[in-house]
PDB file of C-alpha atoms in Angstrom:
ATOM      1  CA  MET A 250       0.000   0.000   0.000  1.00 82.00           C
ATOM      2  CA  PRO A 251       1.298   3.490  -0.811  1.00 89.00           C
ATOM      3  CA  ASN A 252       2.208   5.752   2.074  1.00 91.00           C
ATOM      4  CA  ASP A 253      -0.158   8.652   1.428  1.00 91.00           C
ATOM      5  CA  ARG A 254       0.759  10.331   4.715  1.00 91.00           C
ATOM      6  CA  LEU A 255       4.397  10.537   3.690  1.00 92.00           C
ATOM      7  CA  ARG A 256       3.501  11.740   0.194  1.00 92.00           C
ATOM      8  CA  ASP A 257       1.215  14.451   1.568  1.00 92.00           C
ATOM      9  CA  ALA A 258       3.724  15.598   4.199  1.00 91.00           C
ATOM     10  CA  MET A 259       6.449  15.930   1.580  1.00 93.00           C
ATOM     11  CA  LEU A 260       4.226  17.919  -0.760  1.00 92.00           C
ATOM     12  CA  ARG A 261       3.085  20.257   2.030  1.00 90.00           C
ATOM     13  CA  ASN A 262       6.699  21.025   2.865  1.00 91.00           C
ATOM     14  CA  GLY A 263       7.843  21.402  -0.734  1.00 92.00           C
ATOM     15  CA  PHE A 264       9.948  18.229  -0.959  1.00 93.00           C
ATOM     16  CA  THR A 265      10.222  16.022  -4.032  1.00 93.00           C
ATOM     17  CA  PRO A 266      11.550  12.446  -3.765  1.00 93.00           C
ATOM     18  CA  SER A 267      14.804  13.656  -5.323  1.00 93.00           C
ATOM     19  CA  ALA A 268      15.142  16.456  -2.767  1.00 93.00           C
ATOM     20  CA  VAL A 269      14.571  14.066   0.130  1.00 93.00           C
ATOM     21  CA  ALA A 270      17.021  11.589  -1.386  1.00 93.00           C
ATOM     22  CA  GLU A 271      19.652  14.313  -1.629  1.00 93.00           C
ATOM     23  CA  GLN A 272      19.104  15.308   2.003  1.00 91.00           C
ATOM     24  CA  LEU A 273      19.466  11.706   3.184  1.00 93.00           C
ATOM     25  CA  GLY A 274      22.174  10.565   0.785  1.00 93.00           C
ATOM     26  CA  VAL A 275      20.082   7.773  -0.745  1.00 92.00           C
ATOM     27  CA  ASP A 276      18.890   6.898  -4.238  1.00 93.00           C
ATOM     28  CA  PRO A 277      15.686   8.725  -5.347  1.00 92.00           C
ATOM     29  CA  LYS A 278      14.218   5.354  -6.314  1.00 93.00           C
ATOM     30  CA  THR A 279      14.509   4.303  -2.666  1.00 94.00           C
ATOM     31  CA  VAL A 280      12.430   7.291  -1.613  1.00 93.00           C
ATOM     32  CA  GLU A 281       9.903   6.472  -4.338  1.00 93.00           C
ATOM     33  CA  ARG A 282       9.540   2.946  -2.920  1.00 92.00           C
ATOM     34  CA  TRP A 283       8.962   4.376   0.559  1.00 93.00           C
ATOM     35  CA  ILE A 284       6.052   6.320  -0.916  1.00 93.00           C
ATOM     36  CA  THR A 285       4.553   4.079  -3.585  1.00 92.00           C
ATOM     37  CA  GLN A 286       5.136   0.700  -1.916  1.00 91.00           C
ATOM     38  CA  GLY A 287       4.770   1.785   1.682  1.00 85.00           C
ATOM     39  CA  ARG A 288       8.135   0.395   2.701  1.00 87.00           C
ATOM     40  CA  ALA A 289       9.410   1.648   6.055  1.00 87.00           C
ATOM     41  CA  PRO A 290      12.879   3.245   5.986  1.00 89.00           C
ATOM     42  CA  TYR A 291      15.562   2.319   8.478  1.00 87.00           C
ATOM     43  CA  PRO A 292      15.132   4.124  11.835  1.00 84.00           C
ATOM     44  CA  ARG A 293      17.854   6.701  11.110  1.00 86.00           C
ATOM     45  CA  TYR A 294      16.093   7.692   7.894  1.00 90.00           C
ATOM     46  CA  ARG A 295      12.656   7.756   9.546  1.00 88.00           C
ATOM     47  CA  HIS A 296      13.939  10.195  12.134  1.00 84.00           C
ATOM     48  CA  ALA A 297      15.511  12.456   9.487  1.00 89.00           C
ATOM     49  CA  ILE A 298      12.415  12.415   7.255  1.00 92.00           C
ATOM     50  CA  ALA A 299      10.099  13.156  10.183  1.00 87.00           C
ATOM     51  CA  ALA A 300      12.244  16.175  11.054  1.00 85.00           C
ATOM     52  CA  LEU A 301      12.235  17.374   7.435  1.00 89.00           C
ATOM     53  CA  VAL A 302       8.459  17.203   7.008  1.00 88.00           C
ATOM     54  CA  LYS A 303       7.640  18.226  10.596  1.00 83.00           C
ATOM     55  CA  GLU A 304       5.589  15.153  11.432  1.00 83.00           C
ATOM     56  CA  SER A 305       6.036  12.396  13.989  1.00 79.00           C
ATOM     57  CA  GLU A 306       7.443   9.008  13.030  1.00 80.00           C
ATOM     58  CA  SER A 307       4.388   7.336  14.561  1.00 76.00           C
ATOM     59  CA  TYR A 308       2.125   9.347  12.229  1.00 80.00           C
ATOM     60  CA  LEU A 309       4.121   8.636   9.064  1.00 86.00           C
ATOM     61  CA  TRP A 310       4.774   4.946   9.865  1.00 85.00           C
ATOM     62  CA  PRO A 311       2.212   3.795  12.482  1.00 79.00           C
ATOM     63  CA  ASP A 312       3.370   0.177  12.404  1.00 77.00           C
ATOM     64  CA  ALA A 313       7.114   0.818  12.280  1.00 72.00           C
ATOM     65  CA  VAL A 314       7.705   2.367  15.702  1.00 65.00           C
ATOM     66  CA  PRO A 315       7.584  -0.231  18.536  1.00 64.00           C
ATOM     67  CA  GLN A 316       5.151   0.746  21.266  1.00 61.00           C
ATOM     68  CA  GLU A 317       7.830   0.560  23.962  1.00 63.00           C
ATOM     69  CA  ARG A 318       9.992   3.049  22.080  1.00 62.00           C
ATOM     70  CA  ALA A 319       7.000   5.294  21.369  1.00 61.00           C
ATOM     71  CA  ASN A 320       6.261   5.332  25.094  1.00 62.00           C
ATOM     72  CA  ARG A 321       9.844   6.291  25.933  1.00 66.00           C
ATOM     73  CA  VAL A 322       9.845   9.104  23.376  1.00 62.00           C
ATOM     74  CA  ALA A 323       6.509  10.406  24.663  1.00 64.00           C
ATOM     75  CA  GLN A 324       7.982  10.574  28.158  1.00 72.00           C
ATOM     76  CA  SER A 325      10.945  12.487  26.756  1.00 80.00           C
ATOM     77  CA  GLU A 326       8.587  15.046  25.232  1.00 88.00           C
ATOM     78  CA  VAL A 327       7.631  16.128  28.762  1.00 90.00           C
ATOM     79  CA  VAL A 328      10.173  18.798  29.682  1.00 91.00           C
ATOM     80  CA  GLN A 329       8.652  19.768  33.042  1.00 94.00           C
ATOM     81  CA  VAL A 330       5.432  19.390  35.015  1.00 95.00           C
ATOM     82  CA  TYR A 331       4.338  22.304  37.210  1.00 96.00           C
ATOM     83  CA  PRO A 332       1.836  21.666  40.035  1.00 96.00           C
ATOM     84  CA  ARG A 333      -0.116  24.809  39.133  1.00 95.00           C
ATOM     85  CA  ARG A 334      -0.087  27.401  36.372  1.00 95.00           C
ATOM     86  CA  ALA A 335       1.087  30.077  38.788  1.00 91.00           C
ATOM     87  CA  ALA A 336       4.317  28.081  39.225  1.00 95.00           C
ATOM     88  CA  VAL A 337       5.275  28.440  35.535  1.00 95.00           C
ATOM     89  CA  PRO A 338       8.160  30.971  35.507  1.00 94.00           C
ATOM     90  CA  ASP A 339       7.463  34.292  33.796  1.00 93.00           C
ATOM     91  CA  ASP A 340      10.739  34.027  31.912  1.00 93.00           C
ATOM     92  CA  LEU A 341       9.570  30.734  30.356  1.00 95.00           C
ATOM     93  CA  TRP A 342       6.432  32.431  29.020  1.00 96.00           C
ATOM     94  CA  ARG A 343       8.569  35.289  27.675  1.00 94.00           C
ATOM     95  CA  ARG A 344      11.055  32.923  26.035  1.00 95.00           C
ATOM     96  CA  LEU A 345       8.413  30.819  24.349  1.00 96.00           C
ATOM     97  CA  ILE A 346       6.559  33.859  23.028  1.00 95.00           C
ATOM     98  CA  SER A 347       9.655  35.736  21.858  1.00 93.00           C
ATOM     99  CA  GLN A 348      11.363  32.765  20.188  1.00 94.00           C
ATOM    100  CA  ALA A 349       8.349  31.453  18.244  1.00 95.00           C
ATOM    101  CA  GLN A 350       8.873  31.982  14.531  1.00 94.00           C
ATOM    102  CA  GLU A 351       6.324  29.844  12.691  1.00 93.00           C
ATOM    103  CA  ARG A 352       3.255  29.523  14.894  1.00 95.00           C
ATOM    104  CA  VAL A 353       1.722  30.861  18.092  1.00 97.00           C
ATOM    105  CA  GLY A 354      -1.537  29.222  19.194  1.00 97.00           C
ATOM    106  CA  ILE A 355      -3.620  30.088  22.253  1.00 97.00           C
ATOM    107  CA  LEU A 356      -6.643  27.930  23.139  1.00 98.00           C
ATOM    108  CA  VAL A 357      -8.483  29.050  26.276  1.00 97.00           C
ATOM    109  CA  TYR A 358     -11.862  30.109  27.565  1.00 96.00           C
ATOM    110  CA  ALA A 359     -10.503  33.541  28.525  1.00 95.00           C
ATOM    111  CA  GLY A 360      -6.808  33.354  29.422  1.00 94.00           C
ATOM    112  CA  LEU A 361      -6.968  36.863  30.844  1.00 94.00           C
ATOM    113  CA  PHE A 362      -3.831  36.220  32.890  1.00 94.00           C
ATOM    114  CA  LEU A 363      -1.628  36.111  29.782  1.00 95.00           C
ATOM    115  CA  PRO A 364      -1.916  39.736  28.554  1.00 95.00           C
ATOM    116  CA  GLU A 365      -2.127  40.901  32.168  1.00 93.00           C
ATOM    117  CA  GLN A 366       1.134  39.187  33.159  1.00 92.00           C
ATOM    118  CA  GLN A 367       2.878  39.809  29.831  1.00 91.00           C
ATOM    119  CA  PRO A 368       2.310  43.534  29.119  1.00 91.00           C
ATOM    120  CA  GLN A 369       4.216  43.333  25.815  1.00 93.00           C
ATOM    121  CA  LEU A 370       2.190  40.358  24.540  1.00 95.00           C
ATOM    122  CA  VAL A 371       0.045  42.245  22.033  1.00 95.00           C
ATOM    123  CA  ALA A 372       2.974  44.259  20.670  1.00 95.00           C
ATOM    124  CA  THR A 373       5.054  41.089  20.397  1.00 95.00           C
ATOM    125  CA  LEU A 374       2.281  39.231  18.545  1.00 96.00           C
ATOM    126  CA  LYS A 375       1.966  42.151  16.117  1.00 95.00           C
ATOM    127  CA  ALA A 376       5.683  42.026  15.419  1.00 95.00           C
ATOM    128  CA  LYS A 377       5.574  38.252  15.059  1.00 95.00           C
ATOM    129  CA  ALA A 378       2.740  38.426  12.544  1.00 95.00           C
ATOM    130  CA  ALA A 379       4.606  41.085  10.547  1.00 94.00           C
ATOM    131  CA  ALA A 380       7.574  38.715  10.355  1.00 94.00           C
ATOM    132  CA  GLY A 381       5.375  35.902   9.031  1.00 94.00           C
ATOM    133  CA  THR A 382       4.445  34.033  12.209  1.00 95.00           C
ATOM    134  CA  ARG A 383       0.987  32.470  12.177  1.00 95.00           C
ATOM    135  CA  VAL A 384      -0.947  33.673  15.239  1.00 96.00           C
ATOM    136  CA  GLU A 385      -4.180  31.907  16.237  1.00 97.00           C
ATOM    137  CA  ILE A 386      -6.116  32.869  19.358  1.00 97.00           C
ATOM    138  CA  LEU A 387      -9.140  30.786  20.350  1.00 97.00           C
ATOM    139  CA  LEU A 388     -11.433  32.226  23.036  1.00 97.00           C
ATOM    140  CA  GLY A 389     -14.614  30.746  24.445  1.00 96.00           C
ATOM    141  CA  ASP A 390     -17.766  32.334  23.060  1.00 96.00           C
ATOM    142  CA  PRO A 391     -19.027  34.351  26.064  1.00 95.00           C
ATOM    143  CA  ASP A 392     -22.633  33.583  25.060  1.00 94.00           C
ATOM    144  CA  SER A 393     -22.063  29.832  24.839  1.00 95.00           C
ATOM    145  CA  PRO A 394     -23.314  27.246  27.342  1.00 94.00           C
ATOM    146  CA  GLU A 395     -19.776  25.843  27.547  1.00 94.00           C
ATOM    147  CA  VAL A 396     -18.417  29.109  28.971  1.00 94.00           C
ATOM    148  CA  ALA A 397     -21.357  29.344  31.353  1.00 93.00           C
ATOM    149  CA  GLN A 398     -20.735  25.780  32.531  1.00 93.00           C
ATOM    150  CA  ARG A 399     -17.026  26.430  33.077  1.00 92.00           C
ATOM    151  CA  GLY A 400     -17.916  29.467  35.204  1.00 90.00           C
ATOM    152  CA  ALA A 401     -20.319  27.324  37.216  1.00 90.00           C
ATOM    153  CA  ASP A 402     -17.689  24.574  37.626  1.00 87.00           C
ATOM    154  CA  GLU A 403     -15.216  27.106  39.023  1.00 86.00           C
ATOM    155  CA  GLY A 404     -17.863  28.626  41.280  1.00 85.00           C
ATOM    156  CA  ILE A 405     -17.636  32.084  39.687  1.00 85.00           C
ATOM    157  CA  GLY A 406     -20.975  32.122  37.875  1.00 81.00           C
ATOM    158  CA  ASP A 407     -21.134  34.436  34.859  1.00 85.00           C
ATOM    159  CA  ALA A 408     -17.743  35.988  35.684  1.00 89.00           C
ATOM    160  CA  MET A 409     -16.123  33.682  33.116  1.00 91.00           C
ATOM    161  CA  ALA A 410     -18.057  35.350  30.293  1.00 92.00           C
ATOM    162  CA  GLY A 411     -16.961  38.686  31.724  1.00 93.00           C
ATOM    163  CA  LYS A 412     -13.328  37.570  31.596  1.00 94.00           C
ATOM    164  CA  VAL A 413     -13.691  36.722  27.904  1.00 95.00           C
ATOM    165  CA  ARG A 414     -15.066  40.186  27.168  1.00 94.00           C
ATOM    166  CA  ASN A 415     -12.264  41.732  29.236  1.00 95.00           C
ATOM    167  CA  VAL A 416      -9.525  39.913  27.361  1.00 95.00           C
ATOM    168  CA  LEU A 417     -11.029  41.087  24.072  1.00 94.00           C
ATOM    169  CA  ALA A 418     -10.172  44.629  25.151  1.00 93.00           C
ATOM    170  CA  PHE A 419      -6.493  43.606  24.975  1.00 94.00           C
ATOM    171  CA  TYR A 420      -6.805  41.726  21.681  1.00 95.00           C
ATOM    172  CA  GLN A 421      -8.845  44.502  20.045  1.00 94.00           C
ATOM    173  CA  ARG A 422      -5.518  46.015  18.980  1.00 93.00           C
ATOM    174  CA  LEU A 423      -4.916  42.909  16.850  1.00 94.00           C
ATOM    175  CA  ARG A 424      -8.197  43.241  14.989  1.00 92.00           C
ATOM    176  CA  ASP A 425      -6.802  44.455  11.655  1.00 89.00           C
ATOM    177  CA  VAL A 426      -3.354  42.863  11.896  1.00 92.00           C
ATOM    178  CA  GLN A 427      -2.680  40.578   8.950  1.00 92.00           C
ATOM    179  CA  GLY A 428      -1.553  37.133  10.096  1.00 93.00           C
ATOM    180  CA  VAL A 429      -3.426  37.316  13.406  1.00 94.00           C
ATOM    181  CA  ASN A 430      -6.747  35.494  13.750  1.00 95.00           C
ATOM    182  CA  VAL A 431      -8.933  35.684  16.855  1.00 96.00           C
ATOM    183  CA  HIS A 432     -11.811  33.196  16.936  1.00 97.00           C
ATOM    184  CA  PHE A 433     -14.617  32.167  19.272  1.00 97.00           C
ATOM    185  CA  HIS A 434     -15.152  28.472  19.999  1.00 97.00           C
ATOM    186  CA  ARG A 435     -17.983  26.561  21.651  1.00 96.00           C
ATOM    187  CA  THR A 436     -16.035  23.577  22.899  1.00 95.00           C
ATOM    188  CA  THR A 437     -15.826  21.801  26.230  1.00 94.00           C
ATOM    189  CA  LEU A 438     -12.148  22.249  27.051  1.00 93.00           C
ATOM    190  CA  TYR A 439     -10.293  19.693  29.095  1.00 93.00           C
ATOM    191  CA  ASN A 440      -7.076  21.677  28.784  1.00 95.00           C
ATOM    192  CA  SER A 441      -5.947  25.145  27.825  1.00 97.00           C
ATOM    193  CA  ILE A 442      -3.227  24.893  25.182  1.00 97.00           C
ATOM    194  CA  PHE A 443      -0.469  27.413  24.481  1.00 98.00           C
ATOM    195  CA  ARG A 444       1.615  26.457  21.459  1.00 97.00           C
ATOM    196  CA  PHE A 445       4.871  28.082  20.387  1.00 97.00           C
ATOM    197  CA  ASP A 446       6.326  26.302  17.340  1.00 94.00           C
ATOM    198  CA  ASP A 447       7.464  22.899  18.665  1.00 91.00           C
ATOM    199  CA  GLU A 448       6.992  23.715  22.342  1.00 94.00           C
ATOM    200  CA  MET A 449       3.744  23.824  24.248  1.00 97.00           C
ATOM    201  CA  LEU A 450       2.271  24.498  27.679  1.00 98.00           C
ATOM    202  CA  VAL A 451      -0.810  22.401  28.474  1.00 97.00           C
ATOM    203  CA  ASN A 452      -2.860  23.622  31.451  1.00 97.00           C
ATOM    204  CA  SER A 453      -5.251  20.906  32.654  1.00 95.00           C
ATOM    205  CA  HIS A 454      -8.801  21.764  33.728  1.00 93.00           C
ATOM    206  CA  VAL A 455      -9.931  20.249  37.017  1.00 91.00           C
ATOM    207  CA  PHE A 456     -13.524  20.394  38.228  1.00 90.00           C
ATOM    208  CA  GLY A 457     -13.982  22.956  41.006  1.00 88.00           C
ATOM    209  CA  PHE A 458     -10.565  24.585  40.557  1.00 91.00           C
ATOM    210  CA  PRO A 459      -9.579  27.662  38.536  1.00 90.00           C
ATOM    211  CA  ALA A 460      -6.997  26.961  35.844  1.00 91.00           C
ATOM    212  CA  ALA A 461      -4.380  28.980  37.745  1.00 91.00           C
ATOM    213  CA  HIS A 462      -4.431  26.294  40.457  1.00 93.00           C
ATOM    214  CA  THR A 463      -4.130  23.225  38.215  1.00 95.00           C
ATOM    215  CA  PRO A 464      -1.102  21.445  36.685  1.00 96.00           C
ATOM    216  CA  VAL A 465       0.765  22.500  33.555  1.00 97.00           C
ATOM    217  CA  MET A 466       2.881  20.277  31.306  1.00 96.00           C
ATOM    218  CA  HIS A 467       5.717  21.807  29.320  1.00 96.00           C
ATOM    219  CA  LEU A 468       6.078  19.723  26.145  1.00 94.00           C
ATOM    220  CA  ARG A 469       8.691  19.766  23.397  1.00 90.00           C
ATOM    221  CA  ARG A 470       7.938  17.938  20.180  1.00 85.00           C
ATOM    222  CA  LEU A 471      10.202  15.026  19.216  1.00 77.00           C
ATOM    223  CA  ALA A 472      10.179  13.306  15.837  1.00 67.00           C
ATOM    224  CA  GLY A 473       9.369   9.872  17.241  1.00 63.00           C
ATOM    225  CA  GLY A 474       6.731  10.933  19.754  1.00 70.00           C
ATOM    226  CA  ASP A 475       3.013  11.567  19.586  1.00 76.00           C
ATOM    227  CA  LEU A 476       2.200  13.263  22.914  1.00 84.00           C
ATOM    228  CA  PHE A 477       2.824  16.765  21.575  1.00 89.00           C
ATOM    229  CA  ASP A 478       0.942  15.951  18.387  1.00 85.00           C
ATOM    230  CA  THR A 479      -2.090  14.728  20.345  1.00 88.00           C
ATOM    231  CA  TYR A 480      -2.568  18.180  21.859  1.00 93.00           C
ATOM    232  CA  ALA A 481      -1.645  19.911  18.600  1.00 92.00           C
ATOM    233  CA  ASP A 482      -4.350  17.910  16.810  1.00 90.00           C
ATOM    234  CA  SER A 483      -6.841  18.836  19.530  1.00 93.00           C
ATOM    235  CA  PHE A 484      -6.049  22.516  18.991  1.00 95.00           C
ATOM    236  CA  ASP A 485      -6.585  22.146  15.240  1.00 94.00           C
ATOM    237  CA  ARG A 486      -9.911  20.357  15.709  1.00 93.00           C
ATOM    238  CA  VAL A 487     -11.228  23.222  17.836  1.00 96.00           C
ATOM    239  CA  TRP A 488      -9.949  25.729  15.274  1.00 96.00           C
ATOM    240  CA  GLU A 489     -11.816  23.986  12.467  1.00 94.00           C
ATOM    241  CA  SER A 490     -15.176  24.511  14.209  1.00 94.00           C
ATOM    242  CA  SER A 491     -14.502  28.065  15.422  1.00 96.00           C
ATOM    243  CA  LEU A 492     -15.680  31.377  13.990  1.00 95.00           C
ATOM    244  CA  PRO A 493     -13.941  34.775  13.706  1.00 95.00           C
ATOM    245  CA  VAL A 494     -14.647  37.214  16.510  1.00 94.00           C
ATOM    246  CA  TRP A 495     -14.666  40.186  14.160  1.00 86.00           C
ATOM    247  CA  GLN A 496     -16.262  40.067  10.747  1.00 68.00           C
ATOM    248  CA  PRO A 497     -14.393  41.809   7.908  1.00 57.00           C
ATOM    249  CA  ALA A 498     -15.537  45.368   7.274  1.00 47.00           C
ATOM    250  CA  VAL A 499     -17.894  45.726   4.308  1.00 43.00           C
ATOM    251  CA  ALA A 500     -17.105  48.570   1.928  1.00 44.00           C
ATOM    252  CA  GLY A 501     -20.058  50.841   1.301  1.00 44.00           C
TER     253      GLY A 501
END
């Protein structure tokens, strides 16, 4: 069976079989067989290809990575676990935001703490977008039952919807910035996700506790792992069902 995942990943990243072969020092026909016949490369080549096309080995070759090794790699993707969000150092937030070059993704209900604790956040995101960074901010729809339920779960009633409207006052300055997209979602979140290229902070949601008091995992994506990609896929699924906060202006 052909490996359509590998073919698609190469095309998305602008690689031909010849280009991949040149990078790896193999014959182009070998790369063609990996695609058309579904043959699995040797581990050293799988790792290199996964890095080139920015996908995990387990995604490109689901049957080629032994489960024991996949488990070890997933554990290695966990850089640090913090007992509560408030324990995440401010300089880590600043580093992740400032060093991101390709993608910044924020998935929260409100996440008001972020622009409050990082006063330069909006200016930094503007500069990032101008340099070509993709910025995606997902906020809970303040009129949705999911936001109302989260407020009830935390014991703060309709204050959660108020937090969403408050954070929009910060992000209003990003309204007409090309490369920045702010959307509303109506999703039951089990985690807040903050993605910065191949690093991520995942803030778990625990019933009866505000997010500031619940654990955070610092993840770094590795080619052979799938833990990072699990949360990245979750972010993308929410994005697909979300809607822009601000509609484009209509000329009249």
